[in-house]
PDB file of C-alpha atoms in Angstrom:
ATOM      1  CA  ASP A 292       5.894  14.546  -7.881  1.00 71.00           C
ATOM      2  CA  GLN A 293       7.078  11.100  -6.823  1.00 80.00           C
ATOM      3  CA  GLN A 294       8.414  11.476  -2.959  1.00 92.00           C
ATOM      4  CA  VAL A 295       9.384   7.864  -2.499  1.00 95.00           C
ATOM      5  CA  LYS A 296      11.119   6.182  -5.481  1.00 94.00           C
ATOM      6  CA  GLN A 297      11.949   2.359  -6.214  1.00 96.00           C
ATOM      7  CA  ASN A 298      14.278   2.638  -9.583  1.00 92.00           C
ATOM      8  CA  SER A 299      14.461  -0.966  -9.995  1.00 95.00           C
ATOM      9  CA  PRO A 300      11.161  -2.002 -11.678  1.00 94.00           C
ATOM     10  CA  SER A 301      12.699  -5.627 -11.437  1.00 96.00           C
ATOM     11  CA  LEU A 302      15.267  -7.526  -9.881  1.00 97.00           C
ATOM     12  CA  SER A 303      16.338 -11.243 -10.495  1.00 98.00           C
ATOM     13  CA  VAL A 304      18.523 -13.267  -7.261  1.00 98.00           C
ATOM     14  CA  GLN A 305      19.608 -16.830  -7.360  1.00 98.00           C
ATOM     15  CA  GLU A 306      17.940 -19.216  -4.294  1.00 97.00           C
ATOM     16  CA  GLY A 307      20.202 -19.236  -1.621  1.00 97.00           C
ATOM     17  CA  ARG A 308      22.025 -15.434  -2.264  1.00 98.00           C
ATOM     18  CA  ILE A 309      21.135 -12.002  -0.862  1.00 98.00           C
ATOM     19  CA  SER A 310      18.124  -9.754  -2.376  1.00 98.00           C
ATOM     20  CA  ILE A 311      18.908  -6.094  -2.082  1.00 98.00           C
ATOM     21  CA  LEU A 312      16.013  -3.810  -2.787  1.00 98.00           C
ATOM     22  CA  ASN A 313      16.373  -0.072  -2.764  1.00 98.00           C
ATOM     23  CA  CYS A 314      14.315   3.016  -2.328  1.00 97.00           C
ATOM     24  CA  ASP A 315      15.091   6.582  -2.222  1.00 97.00           C
ATOM     25  CA  TYR A 316      12.933   9.436  -0.727  1.00 97.00           C
ATOM     26  CA  THR A 317      12.784  13.228  -1.423  1.00 96.00           C
ATOM     27  CA  ASN A 318      10.662  14.482   1.579  1.00 93.00           C
ATOM     28  CA  SER A 319      12.731  14.799   4.444  1.00 93.00           C
ATOM     29  CA  MET A 320       9.614  15.087   6.888  1.00 92.00           C
ATOM     30  CA  PHE A 321       9.222  11.429   6.314  1.00 93.00           C
ATOM     31  CA  ASP A 322      10.306   9.659   9.883  1.00 92.00           C
ATOM     32  CA  TYR A 323       8.781   6.160   9.146  1.00 93.00           C
ATOM     33  CA  PHE A 324       9.233   3.805   6.657  1.00 95.00           C
ATOM     34  CA  LEU A 325       7.587   0.501   6.001  1.00 95.00           C
ATOM     35  CA  TRP A 326       8.226  -2.315   3.291  1.00 97.00           C
ATOM     36  CA  TYR A 327       5.145  -4.145   2.002  1.00 97.00           C
ATOM     37  CA  LYS A 328       5.149  -7.231  -0.174  1.00 97.00           C
ATOM     38  CA  LYS A 329       2.529  -8.358  -2.713  1.00 95.00           C
ATOM     39  CA  TYR A 330       1.469 -11.388  -4.399  1.00 94.00           C
ATOM     40  CA  PRO A 331      -0.164 -11.611  -7.390  1.00 89.00           C
ATOM     41  CA  ALA A 332      -4.296 -11.381  -6.686  1.00 84.00           C
ATOM     42  CA  GLU A 333      -3.547 -10.465  -3.189  1.00 90.00           C
ATOM     43  CA  GLY A 334      -3.159  -7.273  -1.065  1.00 93.00           C
ATOM     44  CA  PRO A 335       0.025  -6.156   0.007  1.00 95.00           C
ATOM     45  CA  THR A 336       1.109  -7.654   3.650  1.00 95.00           C
ATOM     46  CA  PHE A 337       3.637  -5.765   5.964  1.00 94.00           C
ATOM     47  CA  LEU A 338       7.121  -6.890   6.038  1.00 96.00           C
ATOM     48  CA  ILE A 339       9.093  -4.943   8.163  1.00 96.00           C
ATOM     49  CA  SER A 340       9.337  -1.410   9.532  1.00 94.00           C
ATOM     50  CA  ILE A 341      11.890   1.385  11.100  1.00 95.00           C
ATOM     51  CA  SER A 342      11.679   4.801  12.499  1.00 92.00           C
ATOM     52  CA  SER A 343      14.146   7.340  11.346  1.00 92.00           C
ATOM     53  CA  ILE A 344      15.754   7.020  15.118  1.00 92.00           C
ATOM     54  CA  LYS A 345      17.349   3.974  14.139  1.00 94.00           C
ATOM     55  CA  ASP A 346      19.380   2.564  11.164  1.00 95.00           C
ATOM     56  CA  LYS A 347      18.637  -0.825  11.104  1.00 97.00           C
ATOM     57  CA  ASN A 348      16.088  -3.057  12.075  1.00 97.00           C
ATOM     58  CA  GLU A 349      16.258  -6.970  11.733  1.00 97.00           C
ATOM     59  CA  ASP A 350      13.397  -9.716  11.359  1.00 96.00           C
ATOM     60  CA  GLY A 351      14.781 -12.833  10.749  1.00 97.00           C
ATOM     61  CA  ARG A 352      15.764 -12.854   7.368  1.00 97.00           C
ATOM     62  CA  PHE A 353      14.684  -9.478   6.402  1.00 98.00           C
ATOM     63  CA  THR A 354      16.847  -6.598   7.373  1.00 98.00           C
ATOM     64  CA  VAL A 355      15.892  -2.866   6.460  1.00 98.00           C
ATOM     65  CA  PHE A 356      18.786  -0.304   6.522  1.00 98.00           C
ATOM     66  CA  LEU A 357      18.096   3.652   6.686  1.00 98.00           C
ATOM     67  CA  ASN A 358      20.460   6.046   5.696  1.00 97.00           C
ATOM     68  CA  LYS A 359      18.955   9.368   6.665  1.00 95.00           C
ATOM     69  CA  SER A 360      21.711  11.864   5.361  1.00 95.00           C
ATOM     70  CA  ALA A 361      21.145   9.909   1.563  1.00 97.00           C
ATOM     71  CA  LYS A 362      17.480   9.630   2.025  1.00 97.00           C
ATOM     72  CA  HIS A 363      17.924   6.031   0.867  1.00 97.00           C
ATOM     73  CA  LEU A 364      16.336   2.682   2.750  1.00 97.00           C
ATOM     74  CA  SER A 365      17.195  -0.627   1.398  1.00 98.00           C
ATOM     75  CA  LEU A 366      15.698  -4.254   2.397  1.00 98.00           C
ATOM     76  CA  HIS A 367      17.909  -7.052   2.549  1.00 98.00           C
ATOM     77  CA  ILE A 368      16.470 -10.454   2.045  1.00 98.00           C
ATOM     78  CA  VAL A 369      18.883 -13.410   3.184  1.00 97.00           C
ATOM     79  CA  PRO A 370      18.846 -16.325   2.105  1.00 97.00           C
ATOM     80  CA  SER A 371      16.510 -15.621  -0.539  1.00 98.00           C
ATOM     81  CA  GLN A 372      13.947 -18.389  -1.021  1.00 97.00           C
ATOM     82  CA  PRO A 373      11.566 -18.917  -3.802  1.00 96.00           C
ATOM     83  CA  GLY A 374       8.436 -17.958  -1.846  1.00 96.00           C
ATOM     84  CA  ASP A 375      10.181 -14.435  -1.793  1.00 98.00           C
ATOM     85  CA  SER A 376       8.888 -13.524  -5.644  1.00 98.00           C
ATOM     86  CA  ALA A 377       6.948 -10.959  -5.160  1.00 97.00           C
ATOM     87  CA  VAL A 378       6.410  -7.231  -5.659  1.00 96.00           C
ATOM     88  CA  TYR A 379       8.028  -5.296  -2.716  1.00 98.00           C
ATOM     89  CA  PHE A 380       6.877  -1.623  -2.287  1.00 97.00           C
ATOM     90  CA  CYS A 381       8.343   0.674   0.286  1.00 97.00           C
ATOM     91  CA  ALA A 382       6.227   3.463   1.912  1.00 95.00           C
ATOM     92  CA  ALA A 383       6.672   6.150   4.133  1.00 94.00           C
ATOM     93  CA  SER A 384       4.940   8.606   6.559  1.00 91.00           C
ATOM     94  CA  ALA A 385       5.730  11.737   8.185  1.00 89.00           C
ATOM     95  CA  GLY A 386       5.348  13.102  11.597  1.00 78.00           C
ATOM     96  CA  GLY A 387       2.716  10.582  12.923  1.00 73.00           C
ATOM     97  CA  ASN A 388       0.407  10.780  10.125  1.00 75.00           C
ATOM     98  CA  GLU A 389      -1.441   7.732   9.375  1.00 81.00           C
ATOM     99  CA  LYS A 390      -1.258   8.384   5.664  1.00 87.00           C
ATOM    100  CA  LEU A 391       1.396   6.152   3.575  1.00 91.00           C
ATOM    101  CA  THR A 392       2.915   7.272   0.542  1.00 93.00           C
ATOM    102  CA  PHE A 393       4.080   4.314  -1.800  1.00 95.00           C
ATOM    103  CA  GLY A 394       7.215   3.955  -4.087  1.00 95.00           C
ATOM    104  CA  THR A 395       6.234   2.231  -7.682  1.00 94.00           C
ATOM    105  CA  GLY A 396       7.534  -1.300  -6.548  1.00 95.00           C
ATOM    106  CA  THR A 397      10.409  -3.763  -7.443  1.00 97.00           C
ATOM    107  CA  ARG A 398       9.255  -7.456  -8.710  1.00 97.00           C
ATOM    108  CA  LEU A 399      11.748  -9.816  -7.408  1.00 98.00           C
ATOM    109  CA  THR A 400      12.006 -13.258  -8.739  1.00 98.00           C
ATOM    110  CA  ILE A 401      13.885 -15.859  -6.947  1.00 98.00           C
ATOM    111  CA  ILE A 402      15.579 -18.353  -9.536  1.00 97.00           C
ATOM    112  CA  PRO A 403      15.637 -21.656  -8.229  1.00 93.00           C
TER     113      PRO A 403
ATOM    114  CA  ASP B  49      -7.174 -13.194  12.687  1.00 68.00           C
ATOM    115  CA  VAL B  50      -7.525  -9.313  11.192  1.00 67.00           C
ATOM    116  CA  LYS B  51      -9.478  -9.333   8.420  1.00 90.00           C
ATOM    117  CA  VAL B  52     -10.307  -6.679   5.368  1.00 96.00           C
ATOM    118  CA  THR B  53     -12.832  -7.844   2.896  1.00 96.00           C
ATOM    119  CA  GLN B  54     -13.495  -6.138  -0.345  1.00 96.00           C
ATOM    120  CA  SER B  55     -16.957  -6.974  -1.885  1.00 90.00           C
ATOM    121  CA  SER B  56     -15.987  -8.097  -5.567  1.00 91.00           C
ATOM    122  CA  ARG B  57     -12.779  -9.785  -6.635  1.00 94.00           C
ATOM    123  CA  TYR B  58     -13.486  -8.638 -10.226  1.00 95.00           C
ATOM    124  CA  LEU B  59     -15.787  -6.201 -11.677  1.00 96.00           C
ATOM    125  CA  VAL B  60     -16.554  -5.414 -15.221  1.00 97.00           C
ATOM    126  CA  LYS B  61     -18.574  -2.043 -16.093  1.00 97.00           C
ATOM    127  CA  ARG B  62     -19.687   0.164 -18.869  1.00 97.00           C
ATOM    128  CA  THR B  63     -18.556   3.661 -19.495  1.00 97.00           C
ATOM    129  CA  GLY B  64     -20.697   5.875 -17.588  1.00 97.00           C
ATOM    130  CA  GLU B  65     -22.248   3.562 -15.164  1.00 97.00           C
ATOM    131  CA  LYS B  66     -22.429   4.578 -11.633  1.00 97.00           C
ATOM    132  CA  VAL B  67     -19.881   1.838  -9.735  1.00 97.00           C
ATOM    133  CA  PHE B  68     -19.948   1.030  -6.110  1.00 97.00           C
ATOM    134  CA  LEU B  69     -16.572  -0.590  -4.137  1.00 97.00           C
ATOM    135  CA  GLU B  70     -17.274  -1.662  -0.813  1.00 97.00           C
ATOM    136  CA  CYS B  71     -14.875  -2.151   2.204  1.00 97.00           C
ATOM    137  CA  VAL B  72     -15.370  -3.928   5.432  1.00 97.00           C
ATOM    138  CA  GLN B  73     -12.942  -4.275   8.384  1.00 96.00           C
ATOM    139  CA  ASP B  74     -13.176  -6.183  11.341  1.00 95.00           C
ATOM    140  CA  MET B  75     -10.569  -4.706  13.381  1.00 91.00           C
ATOM    141  CA  ASP B  76     -12.370  -1.640  14.862  1.00 92.00           C
ATOM    142  CA  HIS B  77      -9.906   0.314  12.871  1.00 92.00           C
ATOM    143  CA  GLU B  78     -10.563   4.164  12.889  1.00 92.00           C
ATOM    144  CA  ASN B  79      -8.767   4.896   9.446  1.00 93.00           C
ATOM    145  CA  MET B  80      -9.747   3.392   6.180  1.00 96.00           C
ATOM    146  CA  PHE B  81      -8.000   3.868   2.973  1.00 97.00           C
ATOM    147  CA  TRP B  82      -8.701   3.406  -0.544  1.00 98.00           C
ATOM    148  CA  TYR B  83      -5.799   2.943  -3.201  1.00 97.00           C
ATOM    149  CA  ARG B  84      -5.482   2.031  -7.014  1.00 96.00           C
ATOM    150  CA  GLN B  85      -2.494   0.212  -8.290  1.00 94.00           C
ATOM    151  CA  ASP B  86      -1.456   0.354 -11.764  1.00 93.00           C
ATOM    152  CA  PRO B  87       1.996  -0.715 -13.182  1.00 88.00           C
ATOM    153  CA  GLY B  88       4.865   1.582 -12.958  1.00 87.00           C
ATOM    154  CA  LEU B  89       2.779   3.502 -10.710  1.00 91.00           C
ATOM    155  CA  GLY B  90       2.591   1.845  -7.436  1.00 91.00           C
ATOM    156  CA  LEU B  91      -0.263   2.498  -5.199  1.00 94.00           C
ATOM    157  CA  ARG B  92      -1.640   5.864  -5.069  1.00 95.00           C
ATOM    158  CA  LEU B  93      -3.998   7.064  -2.603  1.00 95.00           C
ATOM    159  CA  ILE B  94      -7.358   8.101  -3.549  1.00 97.00           C
ATOM    160  CA  TYR B  95      -9.432   8.928  -0.365  1.00 97.00           C
ATOM    161  CA  PHE B  96      -8.623   8.366   3.164  1.00 95.00           C
ATOM    162  CA  SER B  97     -11.079   8.526   6.603  1.00 95.00           C
ATOM    163  CA  TYR B  98     -10.163   8.957   9.896  1.00 91.00           C
ATOM    164  CA  ASP B  99     -13.513   8.696  11.540  1.00 90.00           C
ATOM    165  CA  VAL B 100     -17.430   7.935  10.652  1.00 91.00           C
ATOM    166  CA  LYS B 101     -18.538  10.524   8.172  1.00 88.00           C
ATOM    167  CA  MET B 102     -15.368  12.104   7.740  1.00 90.00           C
ATOM    168  CA  LYS B 103     -13.180  11.886   4.343  1.00 93.00           C
ATOM    169  CA  GLU B 104     -10.115  13.392   3.317  1.00 94.00           C
ATOM    170  CA  LYS B 105      -8.739  13.391  -0.620  1.00 95.00           C
ATOM    171  CA  GLY B 106      -5.607  11.848  -1.209  1.00 93.00           C
ATOM    172  CA  ASP B 107      -3.312  12.186  -4.105  1.00 91.00           C
ATOM    173  CA  ILE B 108      -5.619  11.587  -6.900  1.00 95.00           C
ATOM    174  CA  PRO B 109      -9.664  11.906  -5.905  1.00 96.00           C
ATOM    175  CA  GLU B 110     -10.874  13.551  -9.620  1.00 96.00           C
ATOM    176  CA  GLY B 111     -13.715  11.294 -10.738  1.00 96.00           C
ATOM    177  CA  TYR B 112     -14.162   9.446  -7.004  1.00 97.00           C
ATOM    178  CA  SER B 113     -16.141  10.084  -3.825  1.00 97.00           C
ATOM    179  CA  VAL B 114     -16.300   7.940  -0.745  1.00 97.00           C
ATOM    180  CA  SER B 115     -18.975   7.273   1.907  1.00 96.00           C
ATOM    181  CA  ARG B 116     -18.626   6.046   5.621  1.00 96.00           C
ATOM    182  CA  GLU B 117     -21.749   5.894   7.572  1.00 94.00           C
ATOM    183  CA  LYS B 118     -20.284   3.092   9.846  1.00 95.00           C
ATOM    184  CA  LYS B 119     -17.063   2.620  11.358  1.00 95.00           C
ATOM    185  CA  GLU B 120     -16.500  -0.708   9.758  1.00 96.00           C
ATOM    186  CA  ARG B 121     -17.412   0.078   6.278  1.00 97.00           C
ATOM    187  CA  PHE B 122     -15.767   2.590   3.494  1.00 97.00           C
ATOM    188  CA  SER B 123     -17.472   2.739   0.178  1.00 97.00           C
ATOM    189  CA  LEU B 124     -15.708   4.227  -2.771  1.00 98.00           C
ATOM    190  CA  ILE B 125     -17.822   5.600  -5.330  1.00 98.00           C
ATOM    191  CA  LEU B 126     -16.996   6.071  -9.416  1.00 97.00           C
ATOM    192  CA  GLU B 127     -19.809   8.239 -10.481  1.00 94.00           C
ATOM    193  CA  SER B 128     -19.461   7.685 -14.011  1.00 96.00           C
ATOM    194  CA  ALA B 129     -17.011   5.388 -14.993  1.00 97.00           C
ATOM    195  CA  SER B 130     -14.318   5.669 -17.245  1.00 97.00           C
ATOM    196  CA  THR B 131     -12.008   3.756 -18.865  1.00 97.00           C
ATOM    197  CA  ASN B 132      -9.074   5.451 -17.279  1.00 96.00           C
ATOM    198  CA  GLN B 133     -10.537   3.977 -14.109  1.00 98.00           C
ATOM    199  CA  THR B 134      -9.539   0.640 -15.210  1.00 98.00           C
ATOM    200  CA  SER B 135      -7.196  -0.628 -12.203  1.00 97.00           C
ATOM    201  CA  MET B 136      -6.714  -2.647  -9.213  1.00 96.00           C
ATOM    202  CA  TYR B 137      -8.627  -1.248  -6.385  1.00 97.00           C
ATOM    203  CA  LEU B 138      -7.003  -1.656  -2.617  1.00 97.00           C
ATOM    204  CA  CYS B 139      -8.680  -0.936   0.594  1.00 97.00           C
ATOM    205  CA  ALA B 140      -6.699  -0.853   3.946  1.00 96.00           C
ATOM    206  CA  SER B 141      -7.160   0.272   7.345  1.00 95.00           C
ATOM    207  CA  SER B 142      -5.280   0.971  10.398  1.00 91.00           C
ATOM    208  CA  PRO B 143      -5.585   1.551  13.925  1.00 88.00           C
ATOM    209  CA  THR B 144      -5.041   4.992  15.549  1.00 83.00           C
ATOM    210  CA  GLY B 145      -2.024   5.621  18.091  1.00 70.00           C
ATOM    211  CA  ALA B 146       1.228   4.971  18.991  1.00 61.00           C
ATOM    212  CA  GLY B 147       2.250   7.930  17.539  1.00 60.00           C
ATOM    213  CA  GLY B 148       0.460   7.188  14.284  1.00 58.00           C
ATOM    214  CA  TYR B 149       3.433   4.538  13.445  1.00 70.00           C
ATOM    215  CA  ASN B 150       1.059   1.695  12.175  1.00 77.00           C
ATOM    216  CA  GLU B 151       1.039  -0.598   9.565  1.00 86.00           C
ATOM    217  CA  GLN B 152      -1.949  -0.745   7.346  1.00 91.00           C
ATOM    218  CA  PHE B 153      -3.913  -4.116   6.872  1.00 94.00           C
ATOM    219  CA  PHE B 154      -5.223  -4.251   2.849  1.00 96.00           C
ATOM    220  CA  GLY B 155      -7.789  -6.270   1.845  1.00 96.00           C
ATOM    221  CA  PRO B 156      -7.289  -8.598  -1.669  1.00 95.00           C
ATOM    222  CA  GLY B 157      -8.112  -5.870  -3.899  1.00 96.00           C
ATOM    223  CA  THR B 158     -10.829  -5.460  -6.936  1.00 96.00           C
ATOM    224  CA  ARG B 159     -10.156  -5.514 -10.251  1.00 96.00           C
ATOM    225  CA  LEU B 160     -11.795  -3.178 -12.134  1.00 97.00           C
ATOM    226  CA  THR B 161     -12.381  -3.352 -15.835  1.00 97.00           C
ATOM    227  CA  VAL B 162     -14.337  -0.363 -17.866  1.00 97.00           C
ATOM    228  CA  LEU B 163     -15.283  -0.894 -21.029  1.00 96.00           C
TER     229      LEU B 163
END
């Protein structure tokens, strides 16, 4: 039972354009969401997070949007750069629980 | 600089062997986690620990056990390795507090191959 889903296994975007990565969840108890970035042969690194009391959070080129009614979140990267090529995982937690539930990941490739 | 280290980057074992994967964090974090990452399946939680000598099963604990004798160290044990345990194993840690809204810090991973 996949509670956090990333339906696009891969995405290719031209350098300088906007990259949009999507994530859907089914558990209505989730109230905190995170995005991680992973390069090959390295562990995931935290990118940005959002609490369910907000619908948007920005950090430089990265913005996360949360639509609670649709149980959907998205990560926008603008402008996309070659160093953004990586696998992106969304993750969710519920009620202050330290445990995270991860999605299956989306491999983003930025084309120079 | 925060750090989570894992004992090996690459490991090759034979079916039936007992395998130990070690993880150490230097951030004085209360919580530690073991995941495995497989293509198309994302990160799946095997076991986690909220405190020394405490452990809880994650989503896929079968075939694994863990040990946490010291706060900074969390070990994953494969009692009798099988080929379906060939995977990338990732350790993570996180602090407790702030309503539980804390990011997890990951180690570099151990690529385990079971022949």
